[in-house]
PDB file of C-alpha atoms in Angstrom:
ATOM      1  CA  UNK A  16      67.348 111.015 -55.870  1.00 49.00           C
ATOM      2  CA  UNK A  17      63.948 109.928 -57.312  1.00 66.00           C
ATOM      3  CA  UNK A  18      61.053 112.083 -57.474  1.00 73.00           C
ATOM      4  CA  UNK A  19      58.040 109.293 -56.127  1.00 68.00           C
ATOM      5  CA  UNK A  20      58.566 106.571 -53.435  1.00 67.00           C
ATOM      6  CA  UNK A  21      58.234 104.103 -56.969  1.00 75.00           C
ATOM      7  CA  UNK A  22      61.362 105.451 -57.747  1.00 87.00           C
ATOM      8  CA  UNK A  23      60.002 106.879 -60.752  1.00 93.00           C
ATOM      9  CA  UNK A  24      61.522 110.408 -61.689  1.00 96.00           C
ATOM     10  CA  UNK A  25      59.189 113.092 -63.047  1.00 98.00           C
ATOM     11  CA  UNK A  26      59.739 116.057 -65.283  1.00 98.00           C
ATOM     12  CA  UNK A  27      56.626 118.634 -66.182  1.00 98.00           C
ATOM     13  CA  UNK A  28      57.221 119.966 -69.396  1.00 98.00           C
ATOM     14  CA  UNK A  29      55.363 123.407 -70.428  1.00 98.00           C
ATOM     15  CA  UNK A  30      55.308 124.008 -74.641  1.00 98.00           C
ATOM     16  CA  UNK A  31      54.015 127.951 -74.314  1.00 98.00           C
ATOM     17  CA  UNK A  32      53.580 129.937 -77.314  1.00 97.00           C
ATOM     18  CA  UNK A  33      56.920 131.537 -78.057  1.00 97.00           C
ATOM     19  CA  UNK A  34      58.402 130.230 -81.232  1.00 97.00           C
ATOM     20  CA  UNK A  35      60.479 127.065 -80.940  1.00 98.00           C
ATOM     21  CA  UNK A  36      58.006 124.361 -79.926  1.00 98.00           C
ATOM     22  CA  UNK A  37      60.470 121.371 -81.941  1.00 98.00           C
ATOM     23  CA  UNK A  38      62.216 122.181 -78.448  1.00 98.00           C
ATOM     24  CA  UNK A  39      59.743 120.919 -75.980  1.00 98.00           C
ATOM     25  CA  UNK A  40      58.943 118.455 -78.421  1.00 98.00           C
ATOM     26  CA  UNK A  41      62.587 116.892 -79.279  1.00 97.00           C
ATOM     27  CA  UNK A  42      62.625 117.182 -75.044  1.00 98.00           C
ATOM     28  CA  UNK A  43      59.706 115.122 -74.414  1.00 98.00           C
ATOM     29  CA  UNK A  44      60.914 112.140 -76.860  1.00 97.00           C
ATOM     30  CA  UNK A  45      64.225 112.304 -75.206  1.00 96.00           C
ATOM     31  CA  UNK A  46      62.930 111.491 -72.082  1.00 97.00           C
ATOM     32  CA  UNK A  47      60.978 108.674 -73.642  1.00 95.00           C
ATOM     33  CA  UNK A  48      64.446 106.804 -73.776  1.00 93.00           C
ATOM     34  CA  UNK A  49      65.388 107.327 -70.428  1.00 93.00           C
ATOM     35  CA  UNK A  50      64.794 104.567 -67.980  1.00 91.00           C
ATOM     36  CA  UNK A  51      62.226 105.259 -65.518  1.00 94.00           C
ATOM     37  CA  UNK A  52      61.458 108.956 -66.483  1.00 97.00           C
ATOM     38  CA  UNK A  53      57.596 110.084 -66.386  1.00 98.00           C
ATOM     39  CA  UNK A  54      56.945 113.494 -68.019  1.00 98.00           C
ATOM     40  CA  UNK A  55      54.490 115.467 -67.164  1.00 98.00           C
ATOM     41  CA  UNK A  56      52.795 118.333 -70.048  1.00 98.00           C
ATOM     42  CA  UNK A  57      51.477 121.455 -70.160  1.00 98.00           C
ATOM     43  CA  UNK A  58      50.375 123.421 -73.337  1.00 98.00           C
ATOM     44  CA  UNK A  59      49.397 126.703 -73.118  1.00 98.00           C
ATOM     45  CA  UNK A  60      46.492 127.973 -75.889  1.00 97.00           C
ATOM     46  CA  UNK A  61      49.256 129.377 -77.791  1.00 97.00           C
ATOM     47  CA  UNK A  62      51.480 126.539 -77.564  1.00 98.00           C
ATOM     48  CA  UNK A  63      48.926 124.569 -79.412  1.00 98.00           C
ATOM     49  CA  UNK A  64      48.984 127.352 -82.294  1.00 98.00           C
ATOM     50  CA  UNK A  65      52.628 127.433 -82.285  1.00 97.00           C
ATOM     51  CA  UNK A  66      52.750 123.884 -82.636  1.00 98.00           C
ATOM     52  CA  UNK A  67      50.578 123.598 -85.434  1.00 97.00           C
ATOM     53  CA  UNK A  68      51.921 126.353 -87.147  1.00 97.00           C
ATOM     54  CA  UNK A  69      55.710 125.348 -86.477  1.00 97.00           C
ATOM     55  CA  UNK A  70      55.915 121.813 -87.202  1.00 97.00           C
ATOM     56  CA  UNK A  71      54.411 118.138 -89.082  1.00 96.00           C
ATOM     57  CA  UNK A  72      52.863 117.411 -85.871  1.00 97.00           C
ATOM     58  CA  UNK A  73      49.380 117.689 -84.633  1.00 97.00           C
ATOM     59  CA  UNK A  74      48.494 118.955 -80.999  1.00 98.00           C
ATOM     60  CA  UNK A  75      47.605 115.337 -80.351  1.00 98.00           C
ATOM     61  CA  UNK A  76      50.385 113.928 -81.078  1.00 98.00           C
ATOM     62  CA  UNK A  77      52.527 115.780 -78.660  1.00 98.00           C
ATOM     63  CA  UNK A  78      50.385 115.180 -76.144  1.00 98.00           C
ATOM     64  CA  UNK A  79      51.020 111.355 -76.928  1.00 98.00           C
ATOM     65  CA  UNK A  80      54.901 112.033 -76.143  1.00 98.00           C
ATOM     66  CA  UNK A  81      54.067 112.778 -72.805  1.00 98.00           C
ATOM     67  CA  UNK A  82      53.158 109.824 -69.989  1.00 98.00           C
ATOM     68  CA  UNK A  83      50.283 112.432 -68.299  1.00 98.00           C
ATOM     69  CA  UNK A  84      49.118 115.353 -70.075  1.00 98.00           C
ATOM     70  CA  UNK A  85      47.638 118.290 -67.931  1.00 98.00           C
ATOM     71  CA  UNK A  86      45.099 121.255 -69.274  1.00 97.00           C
ATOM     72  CA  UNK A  87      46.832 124.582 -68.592  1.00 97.00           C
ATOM     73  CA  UNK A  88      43.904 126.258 -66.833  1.00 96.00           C
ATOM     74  CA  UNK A  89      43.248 123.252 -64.281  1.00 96.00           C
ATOM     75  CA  UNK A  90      44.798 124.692 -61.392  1.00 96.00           C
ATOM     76  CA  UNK A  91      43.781 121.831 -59.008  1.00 96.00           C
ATOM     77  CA  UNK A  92      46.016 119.264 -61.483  1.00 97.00           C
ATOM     78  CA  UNK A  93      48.706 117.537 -59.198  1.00 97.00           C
ATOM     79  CA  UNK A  94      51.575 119.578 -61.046  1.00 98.00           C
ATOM     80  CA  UNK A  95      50.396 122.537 -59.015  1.00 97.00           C
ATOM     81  CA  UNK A  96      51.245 121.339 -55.532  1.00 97.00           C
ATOM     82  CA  UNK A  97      54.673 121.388 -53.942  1.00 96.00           C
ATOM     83  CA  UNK A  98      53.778 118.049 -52.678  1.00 97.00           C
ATOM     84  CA  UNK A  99      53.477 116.474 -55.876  1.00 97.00           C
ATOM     85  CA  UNK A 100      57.418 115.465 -55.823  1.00 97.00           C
ATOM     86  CA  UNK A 101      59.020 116.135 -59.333  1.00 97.00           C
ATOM     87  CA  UNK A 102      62.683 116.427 -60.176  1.00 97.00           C
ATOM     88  CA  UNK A 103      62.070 119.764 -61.909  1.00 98.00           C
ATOM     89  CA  UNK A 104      60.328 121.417 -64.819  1.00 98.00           C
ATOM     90  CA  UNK A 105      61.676 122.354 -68.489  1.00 98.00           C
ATOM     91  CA  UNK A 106      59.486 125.701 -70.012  1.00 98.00           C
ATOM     92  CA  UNK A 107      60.480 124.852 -74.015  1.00 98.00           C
ATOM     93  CA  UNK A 108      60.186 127.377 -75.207  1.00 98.00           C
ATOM     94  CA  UNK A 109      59.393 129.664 -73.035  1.00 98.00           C
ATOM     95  CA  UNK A 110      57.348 133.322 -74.143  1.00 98.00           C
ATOM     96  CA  UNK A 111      58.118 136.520 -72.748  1.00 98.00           C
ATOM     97  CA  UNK A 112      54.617 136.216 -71.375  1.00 97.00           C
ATOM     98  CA  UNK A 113      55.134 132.742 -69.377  1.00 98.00           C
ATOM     99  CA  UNK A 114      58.164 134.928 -68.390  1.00 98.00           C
ATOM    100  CA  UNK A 115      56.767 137.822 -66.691  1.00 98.00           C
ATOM    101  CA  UNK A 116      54.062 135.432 -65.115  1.00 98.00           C
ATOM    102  CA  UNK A 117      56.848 133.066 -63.506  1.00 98.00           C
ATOM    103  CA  UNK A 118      58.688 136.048 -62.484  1.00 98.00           C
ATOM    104  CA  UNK A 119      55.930 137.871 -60.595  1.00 97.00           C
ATOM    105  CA  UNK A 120      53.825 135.054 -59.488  1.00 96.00           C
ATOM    106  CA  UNK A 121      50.955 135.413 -61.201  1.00 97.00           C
ATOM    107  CA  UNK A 122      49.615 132.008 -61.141  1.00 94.00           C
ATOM    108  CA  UNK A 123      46.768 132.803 -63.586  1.00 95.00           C
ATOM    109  CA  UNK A 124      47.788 129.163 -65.494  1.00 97.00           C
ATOM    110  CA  UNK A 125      49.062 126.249 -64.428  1.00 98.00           C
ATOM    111  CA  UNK A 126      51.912 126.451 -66.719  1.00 98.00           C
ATOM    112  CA  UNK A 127      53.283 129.638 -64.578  1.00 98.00           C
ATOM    113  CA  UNK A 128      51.783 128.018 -61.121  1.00 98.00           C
ATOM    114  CA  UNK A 129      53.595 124.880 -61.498  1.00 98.00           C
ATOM    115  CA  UNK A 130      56.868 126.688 -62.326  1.00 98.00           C
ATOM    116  CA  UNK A 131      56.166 128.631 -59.159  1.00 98.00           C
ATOM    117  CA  UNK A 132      55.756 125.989 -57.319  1.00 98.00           C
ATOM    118  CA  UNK A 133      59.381 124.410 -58.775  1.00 98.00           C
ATOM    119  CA  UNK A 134      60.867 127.493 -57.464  1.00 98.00           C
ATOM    120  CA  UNK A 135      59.628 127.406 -54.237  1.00 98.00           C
ATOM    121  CA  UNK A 136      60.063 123.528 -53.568  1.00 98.00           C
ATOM    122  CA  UNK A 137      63.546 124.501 -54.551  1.00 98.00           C
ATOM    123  CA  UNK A 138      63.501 122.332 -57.325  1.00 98.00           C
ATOM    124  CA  UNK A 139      65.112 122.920 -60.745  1.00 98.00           C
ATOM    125  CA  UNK A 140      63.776 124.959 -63.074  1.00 98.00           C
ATOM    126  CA  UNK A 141      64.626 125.765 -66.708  1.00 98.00           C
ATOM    127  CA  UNK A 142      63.531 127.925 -69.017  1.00 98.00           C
ATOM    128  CA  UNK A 143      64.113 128.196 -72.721  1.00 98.00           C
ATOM    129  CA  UNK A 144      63.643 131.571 -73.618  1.00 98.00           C
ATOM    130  CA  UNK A 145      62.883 132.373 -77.131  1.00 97.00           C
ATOM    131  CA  UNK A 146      63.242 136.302 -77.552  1.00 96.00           C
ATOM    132  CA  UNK A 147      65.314 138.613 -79.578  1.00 96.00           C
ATOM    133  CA  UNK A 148      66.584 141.402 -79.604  1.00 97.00           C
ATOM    134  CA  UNK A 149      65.685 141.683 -75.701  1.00 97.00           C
ATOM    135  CA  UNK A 150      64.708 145.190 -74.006  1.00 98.00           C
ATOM    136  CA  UNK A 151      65.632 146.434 -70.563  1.00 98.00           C
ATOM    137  CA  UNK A 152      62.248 144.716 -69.296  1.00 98.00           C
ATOM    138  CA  UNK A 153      62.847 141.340 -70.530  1.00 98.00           C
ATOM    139  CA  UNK A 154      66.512 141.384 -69.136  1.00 98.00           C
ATOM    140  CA  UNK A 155      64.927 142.339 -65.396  1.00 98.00           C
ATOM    141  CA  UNK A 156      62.592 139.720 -65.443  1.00 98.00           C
ATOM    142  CA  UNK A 157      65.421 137.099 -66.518  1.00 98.00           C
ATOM    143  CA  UNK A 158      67.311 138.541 -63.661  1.00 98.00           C
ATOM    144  CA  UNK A 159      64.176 138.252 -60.966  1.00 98.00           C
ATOM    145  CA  UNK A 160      63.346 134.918 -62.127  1.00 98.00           C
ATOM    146  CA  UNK A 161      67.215 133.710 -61.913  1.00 98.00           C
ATOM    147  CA  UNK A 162      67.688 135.734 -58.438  1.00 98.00           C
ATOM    148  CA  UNK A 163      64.606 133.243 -57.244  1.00 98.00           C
ATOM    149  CA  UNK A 164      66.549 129.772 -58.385  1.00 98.00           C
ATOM    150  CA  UNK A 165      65.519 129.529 -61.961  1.00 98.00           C
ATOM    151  CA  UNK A 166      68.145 128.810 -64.772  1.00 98.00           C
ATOM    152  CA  UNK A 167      67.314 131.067 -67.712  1.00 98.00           C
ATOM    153  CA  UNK A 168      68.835 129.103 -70.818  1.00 98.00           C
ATOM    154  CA  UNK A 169      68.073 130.579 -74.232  1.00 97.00           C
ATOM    155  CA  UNK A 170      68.167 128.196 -76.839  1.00 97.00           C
ATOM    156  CA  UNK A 171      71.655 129.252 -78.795  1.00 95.00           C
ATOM    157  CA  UNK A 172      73.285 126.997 -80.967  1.00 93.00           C
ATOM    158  CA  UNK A 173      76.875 125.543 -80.242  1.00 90.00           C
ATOM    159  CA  UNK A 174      78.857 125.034 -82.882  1.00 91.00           C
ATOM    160  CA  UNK A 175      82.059 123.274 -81.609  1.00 88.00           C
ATOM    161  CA  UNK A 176      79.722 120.217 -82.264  1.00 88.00           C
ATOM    162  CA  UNK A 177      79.737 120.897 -85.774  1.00 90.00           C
ATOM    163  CA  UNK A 178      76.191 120.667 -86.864  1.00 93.00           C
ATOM    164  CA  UNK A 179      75.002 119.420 -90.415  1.00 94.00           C
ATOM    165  CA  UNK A 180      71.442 120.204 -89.612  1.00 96.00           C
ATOM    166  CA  UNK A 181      68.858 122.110 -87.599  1.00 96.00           C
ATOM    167  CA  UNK A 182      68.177 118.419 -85.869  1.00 95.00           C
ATOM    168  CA  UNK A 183      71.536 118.271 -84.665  1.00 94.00           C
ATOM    169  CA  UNK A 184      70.853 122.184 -83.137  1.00 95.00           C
ATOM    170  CA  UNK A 185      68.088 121.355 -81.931  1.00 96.00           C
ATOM    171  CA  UNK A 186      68.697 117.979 -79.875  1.00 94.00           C
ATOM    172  CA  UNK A 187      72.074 119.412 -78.713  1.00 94.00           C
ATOM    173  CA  UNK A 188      70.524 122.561 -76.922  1.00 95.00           C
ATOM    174  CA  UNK A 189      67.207 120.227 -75.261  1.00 96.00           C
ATOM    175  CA  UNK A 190      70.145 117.585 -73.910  1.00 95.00           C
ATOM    176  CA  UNK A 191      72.283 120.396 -71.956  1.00 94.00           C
ATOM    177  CA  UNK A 192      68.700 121.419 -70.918  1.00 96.00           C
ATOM    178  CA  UNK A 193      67.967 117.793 -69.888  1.00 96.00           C
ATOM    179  CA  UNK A 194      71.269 117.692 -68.278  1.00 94.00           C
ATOM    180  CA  UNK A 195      70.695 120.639 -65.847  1.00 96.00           C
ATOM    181  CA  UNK A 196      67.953 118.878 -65.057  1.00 96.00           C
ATOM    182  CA  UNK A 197      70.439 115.900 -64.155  1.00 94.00           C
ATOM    183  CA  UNK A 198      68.972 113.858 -67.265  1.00 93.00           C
ATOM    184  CA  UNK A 199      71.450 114.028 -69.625  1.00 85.00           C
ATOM    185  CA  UNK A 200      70.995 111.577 -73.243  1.00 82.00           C
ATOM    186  CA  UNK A 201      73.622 108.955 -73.624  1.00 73.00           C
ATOM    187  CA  UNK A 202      74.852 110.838 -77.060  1.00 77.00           C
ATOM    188  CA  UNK A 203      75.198 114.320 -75.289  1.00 82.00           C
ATOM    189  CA  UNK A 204      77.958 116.065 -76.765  1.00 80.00           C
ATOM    190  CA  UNK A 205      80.481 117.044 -74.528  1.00 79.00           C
ATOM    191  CA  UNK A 206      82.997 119.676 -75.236  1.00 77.00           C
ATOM    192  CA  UNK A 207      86.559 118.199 -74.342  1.00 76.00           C
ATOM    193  CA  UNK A 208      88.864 120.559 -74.796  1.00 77.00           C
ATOM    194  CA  UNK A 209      90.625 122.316 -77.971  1.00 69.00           C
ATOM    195  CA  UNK A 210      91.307 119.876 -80.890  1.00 59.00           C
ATOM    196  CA  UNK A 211      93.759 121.612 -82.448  1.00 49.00           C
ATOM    197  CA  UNK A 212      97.100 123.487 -81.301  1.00 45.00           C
ATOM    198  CA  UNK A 213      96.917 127.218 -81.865  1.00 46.00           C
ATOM    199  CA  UNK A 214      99.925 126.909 -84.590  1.00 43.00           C
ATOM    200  CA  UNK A 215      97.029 124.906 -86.721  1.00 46.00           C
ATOM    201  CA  UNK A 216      94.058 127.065 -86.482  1.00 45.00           C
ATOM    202  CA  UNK A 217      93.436 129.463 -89.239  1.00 44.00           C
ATOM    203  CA  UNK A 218      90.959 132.457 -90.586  1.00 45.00           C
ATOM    204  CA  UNK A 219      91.357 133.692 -94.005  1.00 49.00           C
ATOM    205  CA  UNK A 220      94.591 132.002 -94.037  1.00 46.00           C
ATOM    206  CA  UNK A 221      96.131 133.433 -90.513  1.00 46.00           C
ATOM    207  CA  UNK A 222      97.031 131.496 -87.562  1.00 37.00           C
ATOM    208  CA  UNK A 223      95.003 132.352 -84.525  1.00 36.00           C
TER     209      UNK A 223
END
């Protein structure tokens, strides 16, 4: 399924201004290599801070990674409509803020508006929470906002990969993101199964 009668799929991607912005970032050059994708990108206020604070890049330079860039308090953009066709939208990361907004509605931004309007065009919806540890009131809205169709994906590592280096953290986690958005990279790593037999697994010298 495409997302525009050109066949092109879209993505809207929303940087807000929890920490982790290399993760919207990494997600948004990903994309660049897929065939035929057109991203669409939100930064909140402290997104932009976070960014700059974060990482080597400058605001503008994100906002180069993306094929359309939209302002987060134009509420009229395209992104805001359910008939704007899109195959989903990635929140990376997503704040506890963004959070509570997508969870109750409050479409005060467009980066919580067009994640409303995700849900309710039944589209797919992921969001990379960055928060820890989390209270009783963070864990209802994660369960409000999943109850309503959203996939609530913190950003924790996996290490069956065997990572060398925060890059290879970080562009494992935004590929299973870009696969549950039915995206995945050509070099997502898969788990396959146990490589070794139980008999040859040790910890402090005991088989396990």
């Amino acid at each position: 399924m495409t997302s525009s009668d050109s066949g092109v799929r879209r993505v809207v991607v929303a940087i807000t201004g929890a920490s982790g912005a290399v993760f919207g970032i990494r997600a948004l050059e990903m994309m660049r290599e897929l065939p035929d994708v057109e991203t669409h990108l939100i930064i909140t206020k402290n997104g932009r801070a976070t960014v700059g604070y974060e990482t080597d890049r400058t605001v503008a330079e994100v906002r180069a990674l993306a094929d359309v860039v939209h302002s987060d308090g134009d509420l009229g953009s395209a992104v805001s409509s359910g008939s704007f066709r899109t195959e989903g939208m990635l929140v990376a990361p997503c704040s506890v803020k963004t959070l509570s907004g997508i969870a109750n509605s409050f479409d005060d931004s467009l980066a919580v508006r067009a994640a409303d309007v995700t849900l309710k065009e039944r589209r797919r919806l992921i969001l990379l929470l960055r928060e820890t540890p989390l209270h009783a009131g963070h864990l209802r809205l994660m369960t409000e906002v999943t109850s309503a169709g959203a996939i609530v994906m913190p950003p924790v590592p996996a290490f069956y990969t065997h990572p060398t280096s925060i890059d290879d953290i970080v562009d494992h986690t935004v590929g299973r993101a870009l696969d549950l958005l039915g995206l995945p990279p050509a070099e997502l790593r898969r788990w396959a199964g146990d490589r070794y037999g139980k008999a040859d697994r040790t910890v402090g010298g005991v088989s396990i």
